[in-house]
């Protein structure tokens, strides 16, 4: 069964304190691993798609990496505006299967 | 990036009434749209896949007679929650895939439904 597990559930960081979010997955035939950011009461906002092990993508303070079993979202020197829930999803067939997310809070 | 517009953003209704939620792709044609449901502090759960011009495909455990989906055009899908009850209160989010074979899903801003 396709499954996505994210850890930690919640993360509190001081502004400037770098850290990483984990997404472990099992899927039959990975067609893509997606990272989204979701603010309270809003729909998810697309961040990255990764397709193969070893691939990396960056956007501002965020960097996503992918192995055969997991993906990491690295946050370098976060700012309070980076506070949000970060969702990981894998594509299974035509569908996206989401993890439960990591709620990130960055304090000034 | 592509824009998906969802309306309304929130709705309060009485138990037993029906509520319609609209999802529009504004600058692209979406042959496939997806409807998700999200409870507080939980992830998105896929309810159904909507294909333009054909019947929706519902996920296991989702009542198709309660959650009516119509995808009559390449830019519009609607979800109607029929005879809503308090347990239907949730955050409903639609998403669409660019009909040009794009892999990315673009999400609407969500609809918070509260059934009294």
GROMACS .gro file of C-alpha atoms in nm:
model
  224
    1UNK     CA    1   0.000   0.000   0.000
    2UNK     CA    2   0.128   0.345  -0.091
    3UNK     CA    3   0.212   0.546   0.217
    4UNK     CA    4   0.367   0.878   0.313
    5UNK     CA    5   0.495   0.955   0.663
    6UNK     CA    6   0.622   1.294   0.769
    7UNK     CA    7   0.827   1.385   1.073
    8UNK     CA    8   0.833   1.563   1.301
    9UNK     CA    9   0.464   1.650   1.339
   10UNK     CA   10   0.558   1.992   1.472
   11UNK     CA   11   0.879   2.190   1.479
   12UNK     CA   12   0.960   2.513   1.662
   13UNK     CA   13   1.266   2.703   1.548
   14UNK     CA   14   1.433   3.024   1.641
   15UNK     CA   15   1.478   3.263   1.353
   16UNK     CA   16   1.802   3.170   1.178
   17UNK     CA   17   1.808   2.816   1.319
   18UNK     CA   18   1.838   2.579   1.023
   19UNK     CA   19   1.669   2.239   1.027
   20UNK     CA   20   1.526   1.961   0.809
   21UNK     CA   21   1.184   1.804   0.763
   22UNK     CA   22   1.156   1.439   0.670
   23UNK     CA   23   0.918   1.260   0.435
   24UNK     CA   24   0.940   0.880   0.416
   25UNK     CA   25   0.744   0.705   0.147
   26UNK     CA   26   0.654   0.368   0.002
   27UNK     CA   27   0.501   0.369  -0.342
   28UNK     CA   28   0.489   0.128  -0.631
   29UNK     CA   29   0.652   0.319  -0.911
   30UNK     CA   30   0.730   0.674  -0.801
   31UNK     CA   31   0.609   0.921  -1.061
   32UNK     CA   32   0.695   1.223  -0.854
   33UNK     CA   33   0.736   1.349  -0.499
   34UNK     CA   34   0.585   1.687  -0.423
   35UNK     CA   35   0.635   1.942  -0.150
   36UNK     CA   36   0.365   2.194  -0.071
   37UNK     CA   37   0.331   2.474   0.181
   38UNK     CA   38  -0.007   2.530   0.345
   39UNK     CA   39  -0.104   2.833   0.551
   40UNK     CA   40  -0.400   2.809   0.790
   41UNK     CA   41  -0.734   2.820   0.609
   42UNK     CA   42  -0.572   2.814   0.267
   43UNK     CA   43  -0.510   2.559  -0.004
   44UNK     CA   44  -0.162   2.410  -0.051
   45UNK     CA   45   0.092   2.612  -0.246
   46UNK     CA   46   0.327   2.420  -0.472
   47UNK     CA   47   0.696   2.427  -0.382
   48UNK     CA   48   0.886   2.146  -0.555
   49UNK     CA   49   0.858   1.827  -0.757
   50UNK     CA   50   1.133   1.565  -0.743
   51UNK     CA   51   1.136   1.270  -0.979
   52UNK     CA   52   1.447   1.061  -0.917
   53UNK     CA   53   1.688   0.972  -0.638
   54UNK     CA   54   1.969   1.219  -0.608
   55UNK     CA   55   1.768   1.508  -0.742
   56UNK     CA   56   1.776   1.839  -0.555
   57UNK     CA   57   1.582   2.161  -0.597
   58UNK     CA   58   1.615   2.496  -0.426
   59UNK     CA   59   1.396   2.798  -0.376
   60UNK     CA   60   1.510   3.083  -0.154
   61UNK     CA   61   1.570   2.932   0.192
   62UNK     CA   62   1.428   2.591   0.100
   63UNK     CA   63   1.606   2.294  -0.052
   64UNK     CA   64   1.444   1.960  -0.127
   65UNK     CA   65   1.634   1.636  -0.176
   66UNK     CA   66   1.524   1.286  -0.270
   67UNK     CA   67   1.647   0.933  -0.208
   68UNK     CA   68   1.481   0.603  -0.292
   69UNK     CA   69   1.299   0.596   0.040
   70UNK     CA   70   1.270   0.951   0.164
   71UNK     CA   71   1.284   1.319   0.092
   72UNK     CA   72   1.414   1.603   0.303
   73UNK     CA   73   1.310   1.965   0.303
   74UNK     CA   74   1.600   2.167   0.437
   75UNK     CA   75   1.527   2.513   0.571
   76UNK     CA   76   1.828   2.740   0.598
   77UNK     CA   77   1.818   3.041   0.829
   78UNK     CA   78   1.437   3.043   0.851
   79UNK     CA   79   1.234   3.357   0.904
   80UNK     CA   80   0.899   3.395   1.084
   81UNK     CA   81   0.724   3.415   0.746
   82UNK     CA   82   0.834   3.057   0.680
   83UNK     CA   83   0.591   2.944   0.950
   84UNK     CA   84   0.337   2.711   0.787
   85UNK     CA   85   0.251   2.345   0.747
   86UNK     CA   86   0.470   2.168   0.493
   87UNK     CA   87   0.308   1.879   0.313
   88UNK     CA   88   0.477   1.601   0.125
   89UNK     CA   89   0.292   1.394  -0.135
   90UNK     CA   90   0.373   1.113  -0.376
   91UNK     CA   91   0.204   1.048  -0.705
   92UNK     CA   92   0.042   0.708  -0.733
   93UNK     CA   93  -0.119   0.665  -1.070
   94UNK     CA   94  -0.318   0.977  -1.129
   95UNK     CA   95  -0.355   1.063  -0.761
   96UNK     CA   96  -0.148   1.240  -0.500
   97UNK     CA   97  -0.118   1.075  -0.161
   98UNK     CA   98  -0.037   1.322   0.113
   99UNK     CA   99   0.145   1.290   0.442
  100UNK     CA  100   0.003   1.451   0.754
  101UNK     CA  101   0.246   1.741   0.732
  102UNK     CA  102   0.494   1.916   0.957
  103UNK     CA  103   0.372   2.229   1.133
  104UNK     CA  104   0.664   2.468   1.142
  105UNK     CA  105   0.676   2.770   1.371
  106UNK     CA  106   0.965   3.013   1.345
  107UNK     CA  107   1.001   3.260   1.630
  108UNK     CA  108   1.183   3.594   1.602
  109UNK     CA  109   0.172   2.950  -1.220
  110UNK     CA  110  -0.176   2.832  -1.300
  111UNK     CA  111  -0.466   2.962  -1.093
  112UNK     CA  112  -0.749   2.760  -0.948
  113UNK     CA  113  -1.037   2.960  -0.806
  114UNK     CA  114  -1.263   2.804  -0.545
  115UNK     CA  115  -1.587   2.956  -0.423
  116UNK     CA  116  -1.719   3.015  -0.165
  117UNK     CA  117  -1.431   3.034   0.080
  118UNK     CA  118  -1.660   2.963   0.371
  119UNK     CA  119  -2.021   2.865   0.418
  120UNK     CA  120  -2.247   2.804   0.716
  121UNK     CA  121  -2.564   2.607   0.663
  122UNK     CA  122  -2.837   2.433   0.854
  123UNK     CA  123  -2.847   2.058   0.887
  124UNK     CA  124  -3.038   1.898   0.601
  125UNK     CA  125  -2.962   2.162   0.341
  126UNK     CA  126  -2.739   2.120   0.036
  127UNK     CA  127  -2.428   2.321  -0.038
  128UNK     CA  128  -2.254   2.366  -0.373
  129UNK     CA  129  -1.884   2.445  -0.403
  130UNK     CA  130  -1.735   2.562  -0.732
  131UNK     CA  131  -1.384   2.508  -0.859
  132UNK     CA  132  -1.260   2.689  -1.169
  133UNK     CA  133  -0.933   2.676  -1.355
  134UNK     CA  134  -0.879   3.035  -1.463
  135UNK     CA  135  -0.599   3.023  -1.716
  136UNK     CA  136  -0.579   2.664  -1.826
  137UNK     CA  137  -0.804   2.376  -1.922
  138UNK     CA  138  -0.832   2.105  -1.661
  139UNK     CA  139  -0.936   1.768  -1.792
  140UNK     CA  140  -0.902   1.626  -1.443
  141UNK     CA  141  -0.994   1.784  -1.112
  142UNK     CA  142  -0.962   1.639  -0.766
  143UNK     CA  143  -1.165   1.702  -0.452
  144UNK     CA  144  -1.003   1.671  -0.112
  145UNK     CA  145  -1.128   1.696   0.241
  146UNK     CA  146  -0.919   1.808   0.535
  147UNK     CA  147  -0.999   1.793   0.905
  148UNK     CA  148  -0.815   2.020   1.152
  149UNK     CA  149  -0.447   1.934   1.185
  150UNK     CA  150  -0.486   1.640   0.947
  151UNK     CA  151  -0.372   1.589   0.594
  152UNK     CA  152  -0.567   1.608   0.274
  153UNK     CA  153  -0.779   1.304   0.201
  154UNK     CA  154  -0.878   1.247  -0.159
  155UNK     CA  155  -1.253   1.216  -0.199
  156UNK     CA  156  -1.296   1.182  -0.572
  157UNK     CA  157  -1.142   1.234  -0.912
  158UNK     CA  158  -1.349   1.430  -1.157
  159UNK     CA  159  -1.298   1.395  -1.532
  160UNK     CA  160  -1.455   1.635  -1.776
  161UNK     CA  161  -1.757   1.485  -1.946
  162UNK     CA  162  -1.764   1.162  -1.748
  163UNK     CA  163  -1.865   1.032  -1.408
  164UNK     CA  164  -1.643   1.100  -1.111
  165UNK     CA  165  -1.440   0.825  -0.952
  166UNK     CA  166  -1.493   0.813  -0.577
  167UNK     CA  167  -1.247   0.688  -0.319
  168UNK     CA  168  -1.342   0.402  -0.094
  169UNK     CA  169  -1.573   0.511   0.185
  170UNK     CA  170  -1.693   0.829   0.014
  171UNK     CA  171  -2.069   0.831  -0.052
  172UNK     CA  172  -2.125   0.930  -0.412
  173UNK     CA  173  -2.492   1.008  -0.350
  174UNK     CA  174  -2.399   1.249  -0.075
  175UNK     CA  175  -2.109   1.421  -0.247
  176UNK     CA  176  -2.225   1.496  -0.600
  177UNK     CA  177  -1.956   1.598  -0.844
  178UNK     CA  178  -2.014   1.755  -1.181
  179UNK     CA  179  -1.737   1.839  -1.428
  180UNK     CA  180  -1.935   1.976  -1.720
  181UNK     CA  181  -1.660   2.184  -1.878
  182UNK     CA  182  -1.283   2.197  -1.898
  183UNK     CA  183  -1.271   2.486  -1.653
  184UNK     CA  184  -1.540   2.408  -1.397
  185UNK     CA  185  -1.609   2.131  -1.148
  186UNK     CA  186  -1.864   2.148  -0.870
  187UNK     CA  187  -1.905   1.953  -0.549
  188UNK     CA  188  -2.250   1.946  -0.392
  189UNK     CA  189  -2.283   1.824  -0.036
  190UNK     CA  190  -2.640   1.700  -0.019
  191UNK     CA  191  -2.843   1.692   0.302
  192UNK     CA  192  -2.547   1.816   0.499
  193UNK     CA  193  -2.501   1.712   0.860
  194UNK     CA  194  -2.265   1.843   1.129
  195UNK     CA  195  -2.021   1.559   1.064
  196UNK     CA  196  -1.979   1.693   0.710
  197UNK     CA  197  -1.824   2.009   0.854
  198UNK     CA  198  -1.473   2.022   0.714
  199UNK     CA  199  -1.234   2.208   0.486
  200UNK     CA  200  -1.291   2.109   0.123
  201UNK     CA  201  -1.020   2.176  -0.133
  202UNK     CA  202  -1.022   2.126  -0.506
  203UNK     CA  203  -0.725   2.088  -0.731
  204UNK     CA  204  -0.665   2.067  -1.101
  205UNK     CA  205  -0.401   1.931  -1.331
  206UNK     CA  206  -0.308   2.120  -1.640
  207UNK     CA  207  -0.468   1.941  -1.933
  208UNK     CA  208  -0.145   1.968  -2.129
  209UNK     CA  209  -0.003   1.669  -1.944
  210UNK     CA  210   0.137   1.868  -1.653
  211UNK     CA  211   0.231   1.675  -1.343
  212UNK     CA  212   0.178   1.957  -1.096
  213UNK     CA  213  -0.148   1.992  -0.913
  214UNK     CA  214  -0.274   2.344  -0.855
  215UNK     CA  215  -0.498   2.393  -0.556
  216UNK     CA  216  -0.788   2.619  -0.485
  217UNK     CA  217  -0.797   2.822  -0.167
  218UNK     CA  218  -1.042   2.586   0.000
  219UNK     CA  219  -1.394   2.608   0.138
  220UNK     CA  220  -1.465   2.585   0.509
  221UNK     CA  221  -1.806   2.425   0.555
  222UNK     CA  222  -1.980   2.450   0.891
  223UNK     CA  223  -2.309   2.263   0.931
  224UNK     CA  224  -2.516   2.367   1.229
   0.00000   0.00000   0.00000
